[in-house]
XYZ file of N, CA and C in Angstrom:
540
model
N 25.221 25.578 -32.216
C 24.368 25.433 -31.553
C 23.809 24.810 -31.005
N 23.707 23.425 -31.978
C 23.198 22.325 -32.083
C 23.436 21.557 -30.747
N 25.124 20.906 -31.674
C 26.258 20.255 -29.922
C 25.441 21.125 -28.979
N 25.791 22.653 -28.177
C 25.828 23.369 -27.164
C 23.849 22.956 -26.430
N 23.382 23.048 -28.003
C 21.739 22.739 -27.433
C 21.847 21.262 -26.280
N 22.561 20.532 -26.908
C 22.696 18.687 -26.458
C 24.137 18.816 -25.237
N 24.639 19.169 -25.479
C 25.583 19.256 -24.304
C 24.638 19.894 -23.363
N 23.206 20.393 -22.921
C 22.632 21.226 -21.955
C 21.530 20.180 -21.648
N 20.520 20.387 -22.375
C 19.768 18.895 -22.218
C 19.974 17.642 -21.995
N 20.682 16.849 -22.095
C 21.618 15.344 -21.972
C 21.640 15.538 -20.385
N 22.420 15.858 -19.922
C 22.735 16.418 -18.361
C 21.155 17.282 -17.309
N 20.707 17.415 -18.317
C 20.145 18.082 -17.337
C 18.393 17.433 -17.351
N 18.239 16.708 -18.350
C 17.309 15.450 -18.457
C 18.218 14.353 -17.832
N 18.683 14.073 -17.838
C 19.607 12.958 -16.806
C 19.265 13.050 -15.553
N 19.301 13.999 -15.226
C 19.041 15.478 -13.355
C 17.757 14.620 -13.124
N 17.062 14.976 -14.135
C 15.788 15.860 -14.362
C 15.367 13.833 -14.412
N 15.678 12.522 -14.298
C 15.177 10.927 -14.286
C 16.036 10.190 -13.274
N 17.258 11.083 -12.548
C 17.215 10.931 -11.203
C 16.846 11.474 -10.363
N 16.595 12.650 -9.940
C 15.249 12.792 -9.346
C 14.155 12.015 -9.625
N 13.771 11.806 -10.403
C 12.449 10.829 -10.573
C 12.567 9.426 -9.686
N 13.612 8.724 -10.025
C 13.652 8.019 -9.666
C 14.245 7.738 -8.136
N 15.434 8.652 -7.910
C 15.219 8.931 -6.509
C 14.130 8.842 -5.471
N 12.654 9.573 -6.276
C 11.533 10.283 -5.202
C 11.073 9.111 -5.501
N 11.134 8.259 -6.656
C 10.152 6.944 -6.521
C 10.625 6.052 -5.703
N 12.121 6.246 -5.048
C 12.877 5.057 -4.152
C 12.078 5.391 -2.433
N 12.271 6.627 -2.572
C 11.692 7.098 -1.526
C 10.905 6.497 -0.412
N 10.452 6.692 0.671
C 9.747 5.693 1.259
C 9.277 6.252 2.914
N 8.388 7.841 1.856
C 7.493 8.769 2.335
C 6.509 8.039 3.378
N 6.377 9.642 4.498
C 4.353 9.100 5.588
C 4.435 10.256 5.216
N 2.856 10.462 5.382
C 1.962 11.455 5.337
C 2.301 12.002 6.689
N 2.177 13.462 6.029
C 2.468 15.066 7.148
C 1.641 14.319 8.440
N 1.722 14.599 10.361
C 0.144 14.047 11.013
C 0.319 12.695 11.110
N 0.717 11.311 10.391
C 0.960 10.447 10.284
C 1.135 9.735 11.359
N 2.098 8.298 11.929
C 2.912 8.067 13.041
C 2.811 6.651 11.961
N 3.362 5.456 12.153
C 3.820 4.709 11.631
C 3.890 3.215 13.364
N 2.928 2.239 13.147
C 2.733 1.828 14.842
C 4.370 1.607 14.807
N 4.731 1.663 16.653
C 5.927 0.797 17.169
C 5.856 0.154 17.491
N 6.348 -0.596 18.406
C 6.858 -2.074 19.134
C 5.324 -3.243 18.449
N 6.035 -2.777 16.387
C 4.770 -3.721 15.460
C 5.760 -5.181 15.040
N 4.678 -6.276 15.467
C 5.593 -7.847 15.302
C 5.045 -7.927 13.638
N 6.258 -7.522 13.062
C 5.900 -8.694 11.788
C 5.440 -9.948 11.444
N 5.710 -10.689 12.456
C 5.681 -12.156 12.788
C 3.564 -12.221 12.810
N 3.577 -11.542 12.955
C 1.652 -11.422 14.156
C 0.960 -10.699 12.643
N 2.290 -10.409 11.898
C 1.522 -9.663 10.140
C 0.937 -10.118 9.186
N 1.807 -10.745 8.845
C 2.892 -12.075 8.165
C 0.627 -12.816 7.847
N 0.467 -13.370 6.786
C -0.993 -13.905 6.468
C -1.886 -13.426 4.804
N -3.409 -13.295 5.263
C -3.780 -12.774 4.244
C -4.543 -11.934 5.395
N -4.897 -10.823 4.351
C -5.452 -9.865 5.314
C -6.921 -9.678 3.428
N -7.752 -8.858 3.765
C -8.841 -9.013 2.556
C -9.218 -6.880 2.335
N -8.913 -6.183 1.973
C -9.175 -4.572 1.519
C -10.690 -4.758 1.641
N -10.714 -3.484 2.338
C -11.947 -3.573 2.723
C -12.595 -1.455 2.448
N -11.275 -1.209 1.551
C -11.702 0.221 1.713
C -10.594 0.640 1.105
N -9.895 1.804 -0.131
C -8.950 1.907 -0.798
C -9.529 3.109 -1.392
N -8.884 4.266 -1.610
C -8.600 5.246 -2.516
C -8.364 4.613 -4.112
N -9.779 5.003 -5.554
C -8.768 4.344 -6.464
C -7.973 4.851 -7.632
N -6.908 4.085 -7.104
C -5.624 3.521 -7.900
C -6.169 2.910 -9.120
N -5.440 3.318 -9.942
C -5.636 2.516 -11.628
C -4.962 1.900 -11.649
N -3.960 1.287 -10.478
C -3.360 -0.050 -10.801
C -4.832 -1.016 -9.930
N -5.814 -0.962 -9.382
C -6.689 -1.603 -8.475
C -8.227 -1.437 -9.309
N -7.636 -0.315 -10.217
C -9.362 -0.035 -11.079
C -9.939 -0.649 -11.818
N -11.570 -0.957 -11.006
C -12.381 -2.908 -11.296
C -12.122 -3.555 -10.699
N -11.222 -3.294 -9.258
C -11.054 -4.335 -8.919
C -11.905 -5.113 -7.588
N -12.281 -6.563 -7.390
C -13.113 -6.240 -6.287
C -12.482 -7.444 -5.658
N -12.940 -8.549 -4.952
C -12.019 -9.511 -3.986
C -11.068 -9.171 -3.447
N -10.311 -8.654 -3.293
C -9.053 -8.089 -3.106
C -8.380 -8.362 -2.196
N -7.666 -9.006 -2.278
C -6.665 -9.861 -0.596
C -5.285 -9.034 -0.868
N -4.206 -9.278 0.259
C -2.824 -8.686 -0.072
C -2.699 -10.445 1.675
N -1.427 -11.047 0.906
C -0.750 -11.683 1.260
C 1.077 -11.856 1.570
N 1.007 -11.464 2.954
C 2.033 -11.302 3.642
C 2.819 -12.951 3.742
N 4.259 -13.083 3.485
C 4.791 -14.007 3.890
C 6.358 -13.329 3.936
N 7.038 -14.119 4.941
C 8.734 -14.142 5.105
C 9.228 -14.773 4.361
N 11.002 -13.503 3.748
C 11.689 -14.687 2.134
C 12.544 -14.938 3.186
N 13.781 -16.330 2.454
C 14.373 -16.352 3.150
C 15.687 -15.669 4.252
N 15.394 -14.378 2.423
C 16.344 -13.419 3.165
C 15.869 -12.206 3.855
N 14.720 -12.182 4.979
C 14.261 -10.990 6.070
C 13.268 -9.850 5.511
N 13.045 -10.218 3.751
C 12.022 -9.030 3.298
C 10.726 -9.694 3.538
N 9.849 -9.454 2.890
C 8.304 -9.843 3.081
C 7.863 -10.215 1.510
N 7.795 -10.705 1.554
C 7.157 -11.446 0.095
C 5.322 -10.611 -0.591
N 5.266 -10.068 -0.962
C 3.295 -9.859 -1.121
C 3.300 -10.257 -2.097
N 1.560 -10.307 -1.791
C 1.169 -11.481 -2.761
C -0.089 -10.456 -3.720
N -0.832 -9.740 -4.167
C -1.616 -8.975 -4.318
C -3.152 -9.817 -5.362
N -3.836 -9.614 -4.934
C -5.312 -10.413 -5.710
C -6.460 -9.874 -5.542
N -6.634 -9.790 -7.191
C -8.558 -9.105 -6.982
C -9.149 -9.599 -8.561
N -9.659 -9.433 -8.343
C -11.067 -9.944 -9.694
C -11.089 -8.384 -10.072
N -10.950 -8.872 -11.921
C -11.454 -7.191 -12.128
C -12.981 -7.759 -12.751
N -13.781 -6.899 -11.939
C -15.136 -7.089 -12.915
C -15.424 -6.802 -13.769
N -14.420 -6.079 -14.553
C -15.167 -5.271 -15.627
C -14.495 -6.251 -16.832
N -13.279 -7.160 -17.326
C -12.903 -7.929 -17.677
C -12.959 -9.294 -17.598
N -13.835 -9.665 -15.924
C -14.083 -10.709 -16.194
C -12.853 -11.958 -15.343
N -11.690 -11.330 -15.131
C -9.956 -12.546 -15.347
C -9.831 -11.869 -13.619
N -9.058 -12.838 -12.798
C -8.491 -12.280 -12.107
C -6.733 -11.974 -12.777
N -6.910 -10.903 -11.706
C -4.922 -10.276 -11.677
C -4.329 -10.474 -10.566
N -2.932 -11.103 -10.679
C -2.068 -10.663 -9.608
C -1.475 -10.466 -9.578
N -0.146 -9.907 -8.540
C 0.813 -8.869 -8.539
C 1.477 -9.912 -7.392
N 2.397 -9.496 -7.744
C 3.706 -10.277 -7.121
C 5.114 -9.474 -6.813
N 5.419 -8.406 -5.382
C 5.952 -8.239 -4.726
C 7.476 -8.134 -3.365
N 7.577 -7.370 -2.860
C 8.445 -7.832 -2.045
C 9.125 -6.787 -0.965
N 8.787 -6.164 -0.154
C 8.846 -5.592 1.325
C 9.986 -5.464 1.922
N 10.122 -3.759 2.353
C 11.712 -3.805 3.260
C 10.819 -3.443 4.770
N 11.714 -2.581 5.488
C 11.554 -2.121 6.575
C 12.288 -0.846 6.054
N 12.100 0.096 6.395
C 12.570 1.630 5.875
C 13.500 1.322 7.165
N 12.878 1.367 8.275
C 13.692 1.860 9.732
C 13.763 0.037 10.631
N 13.647 0.252 12.010
C 14.080 -1.420 11.753
C 12.382 -2.248 12.395
N 12.543 -2.930 12.309
C 10.921 -4.047 12.096
C 10.427 -3.593 13.356
N 10.853 -3.442 14.319
C 9.714 -3.035 15.121
C 8.786 -1.584 14.754
N 8.989 -0.677 13.906
C 8.662 0.045 13.385
C 7.779 -0.210 11.857
N 6.551 -0.125 11.840
C 5.789 -0.108 10.701
C 5.697 0.424 9.181
N 7.233 0.833 8.501
C 7.021 1.354 7.996
C 7.397 1.008 6.816
N 7.101 0.786 5.803
C 7.720 -0.511 4.618
C 7.787 0.534 2.794
N 8.609 -0.320 2.566
C 8.394 0.464 1.127
C 8.369 -1.222 0.960
N 7.636 -1.200 -0.674
C 7.280 -2.379 -1.153
C 7.909 -2.242 -2.905
N 8.125 -3.104 -2.699
C 8.545 -2.881 -4.941
C 7.615 -4.240 -5.366
N 6.447 -3.871 -7.178
C 6.135 -4.525 -7.711
C 7.052 -4.799 -9.188
N 7.911 -3.509 -8.860
C 8.181 -2.829 -10.449
C 9.942 -2.415 -9.788
N 10.649 -3.363 -9.737
C 12.208 -2.595 -9.036
C 12.556 -2.230 -10.255
N 13.287 -0.415 -9.845
C 13.503 0.129 -9.050
C 12.310 0.936 -8.224
N 11.286 0.266 -8.212
C 10.580 1.411 -8.096
C 9.715 1.245 -6.384
N 9.689 1.850 -5.825
C 9.145 2.067 -4.628
C 8.744 2.262 -3.710
N 7.391 1.932 -3.340
C 6.070 2.994 -3.057
C 6.005 2.551 -0.667
N 5.664 3.499 -0.722
C 5.952 3.340 0.863
C 4.261 3.049 1.253
N 4.409 2.095 2.641
C 3.344 0.904 3.448
C 3.916 1.034 4.667
N 2.727 2.579 5.432
C 2.692 2.674 6.123
C 1.249 2.470 7.635
N 1.619 1.332 8.252
C 0.890 0.760 9.174
C 0.619 2.054 9.755
N -0.571 2.852 9.946
C -0.804 3.657 11.190
C -1.859 3.346 11.729
N -2.160 2.813 12.060
C -3.615 1.902 13.188
C -3.304 0.637 12.305
N -3.381 -0.277 13.888
C -3.640 -1.474 14.384
C -4.265 -1.677 15.284
N -5.345 -2.590 15.126
C -5.884 -3.273 16.487
C -4.632 -4.042 17.217
N -5.022 -4.942 18.376
C -4.029 -4.631 19.475
C -3.791 -6.925 19.087
N -4.759 -7.229 18.148
C -5.158 -8.749 17.984
C -4.502 -9.124 16.408
N -3.415 -7.508 15.783
C -3.389 -7.548 14.715
C -4.522 -7.896 13.428
N -5.660 -8.052 13.455
C -7.128 -8.571 12.903
C -7.659 -7.190 11.592
N -7.236 -5.923 11.801
C -7.137 -4.729 11.478
C -6.926 -3.764 11.741
N -6.166 -3.107 10.042
C -5.438 -2.636 9.653
C -5.105 -1.297 8.787
N -5.165 -0.245 9.072
C -5.303 0.604 8.412
C -3.854 1.257 7.755
N -3.577 1.581 6.759
C -2.631 1.721 6.101
C -2.826 2.843 5.551
N -1.473 3.149 5.145
C -1.225 5.064 4.652
C 0.347 4.419 3.106
N 0.443 5.182 2.272
C 0.854 5.769 1.490
C 2.064 6.658 2.072
N 2.994 7.229 0.817
C 3.686 8.259 1.437
C 3.047 10.033 1.423
N 1.767 9.647 0.527
C 1.377 11.439 0.581
C -0.509 11.184 1.479
N -1.309 12.112 1.046
C -2.994 11.713 1.109
C -3.535 11.170 -0.092
N -2.178 10.279 -1.226
C -2.847 9.553 -2.114
C -3.219 8.244 -2.312
N -2.747 7.363 -1.082
C -2.898 6.553 -0.943
C -2.969 5.922 0.185
N -4.564 5.077 0.580
C -4.916 4.674 1.782
C -5.734 3.499 1.978
N -5.430 2.388 2.676
C -5.884 1.364 2.454
C -6.940 1.242 3.999
N -8.224 0.065 3.771
C -8.366 -0.375 5.407
C -8.544 -1.527 5.039
N -7.482 -2.267 6.410
C -7.484 -3.794 5.427
C -7.956 -4.825 6.840
N -8.512 -6.012 6.520
C -9.186 -6.430 7.834
C -8.715 -7.990 7.252
N -8.988 -8.913 8.824
C -8.537 -10.679 8.048
C -9.962 -11.330 7.684
N -11.350 -10.365 7.539
C -11.843 -11.310 7.391
C -12.667 -10.276 5.621
N -13.737 -10.422 5.749
C -14.020 -9.760 4.327
C -15.152 -8.624 5.133
N -14.986 -8.424 6.421
C -15.312 -7.443 7.244
C -14.812 -6.551 8.028
N -15.332 -6.049 7.985
C -14.923 -4.844 9.329
C -16.231 -4.534 10.783
N -15.856 -4.716 11.442
C -17.367 -4.051 13.118
C -17.282 -2.773 12.241
N -18.346 -2.558 13.335
C -18.433 -0.519 13.204
C -17.832 0.353 13.946
N -16.904 -0.303 14.855
C -16.550 0.551 15.616
C -14.694 0.115 15.195
N -14.756 -0.352 14.563
C -13.848 -0.710 14.255
C -13.241 0.562 12.429
N -14.316 0.619 12.143
C -14.720 0.712 10.346
C -14.434 2.410 11.011
N -15.062 2.735 12.504
C -15.142 5.026 12.336
C -14.023 4.964 13.295
N -13.072 4.440 14.034
C -12.098 4.684 14.432
C -11.115 4.432 13.573
N -10.919 3.832 11.968
C -9.950 4.373 11.350
C -10.402 5.336 10.460
N -11.547 5.540 10.326
C -12.169 6.643 9.116
C -11.747 7.947 10.197
N -11.835 7.507 11.767
C -11.247 9.229 12.359
C -9.705 9.751 12.672
N -9.230 8.329 12.363
C -7.791 8.297 12.644
C -7.242 9.319 10.666
N -7.882 8.699 10.150
C -7.552 8.824 8.305
C -7.815 10.525 8.039
N -9.434 10.937 8.909
C -9.833 12.041 8.631
C -8.555 13.136 9.569
N -8.044 12.819 10.864
C -7.529 13.096 11.403
C -5.854 13.906 11.279
N -5.491 13.138 9.639
C -4.212 12.926 8.842
C -5.078 12.953 7.713
N -5.407 13.978 7.410
C -6.501 14.854 6.564
C -6.703 14.129 5.245
N -6.646 12.408 5.445
C -7.469 12.019 3.970
C -8.940 11.864 3.918
N -9.528 12.604 2.954
C -10.851 12.822 2.811
C -11.514 11.539 2.631
N -12.278 10.947 3.531
C -12.528 9.642 3.849
C -13.952 9.804 2.674
N -14.618 10.292 1.935
C -15.613 10.368 0.789
C -15.134 9.822 0.505
N -14.623 9.935 -0.147
C -13.402 9.318 -1.521
C -13.083 8.323 -1.461
N -13.405 7.128 -0.057
C -13.017 6.153 -0.101
C -14.103 5.080 -1.065
N -13.504 3.961 -1.938
C -14.172 2.732 -2.590
C -14.505 1.574 -1.607
N -15.234 1.039 -1.314
C -15.738 0.029 -0.610
C -15.835 -1.301 -1.470
N -14.727 -1.951 -0.744
C -14.862 -3.129 -1.665
C -15.775 -4.395 -1.339
N -15.753 -4.782 -2.018
C -17.248 -5.973 -2.958
C -16.166 -7.279 -2.337
N -16.733 -8.158 -1.312
C -15.350 -9.337 -0.879
C -16.306 -10.172 -0.633
N -17.744 -10.724 -1.278
C -18.642 -11.536 -1.883
C -17.798 -12.545 -1.203
């Protein structure tokens, strides 16, 4: 009986682990959202300030959050996230890698800080000068508003909030990051 149970439990468990790994490597986009087309990754490189986000556990109690993107020699994008944990009173930094899901002209990427786990990074709104960006994850649990400066103009803020709402995000859940 015990042997039979093991013969069933082990393959089923491995199957669940496999499905989890496959799901974690997927790069989805919320229904109703579209990634920016004719995307210029070179213009997107550099430092961005996080203006708003949902309250994720990996960014809990973080202010002064920035993301800096640079090109790696192999064509992937180096991602350096940095923020100040105001509870622990310490700076935290995380370095990862981003890859395009499809062509470089489509702003759909997958990002990994802990391989083999990848997360979706979809730029769904972007001003023409690449100064402000609205970024969605794979579903309605992840969203960021980014800016090249520590603040964002009211008209861009309204535009991004309207866009997020139209996709299905609850914008009342956004945390507005203190950039000091």
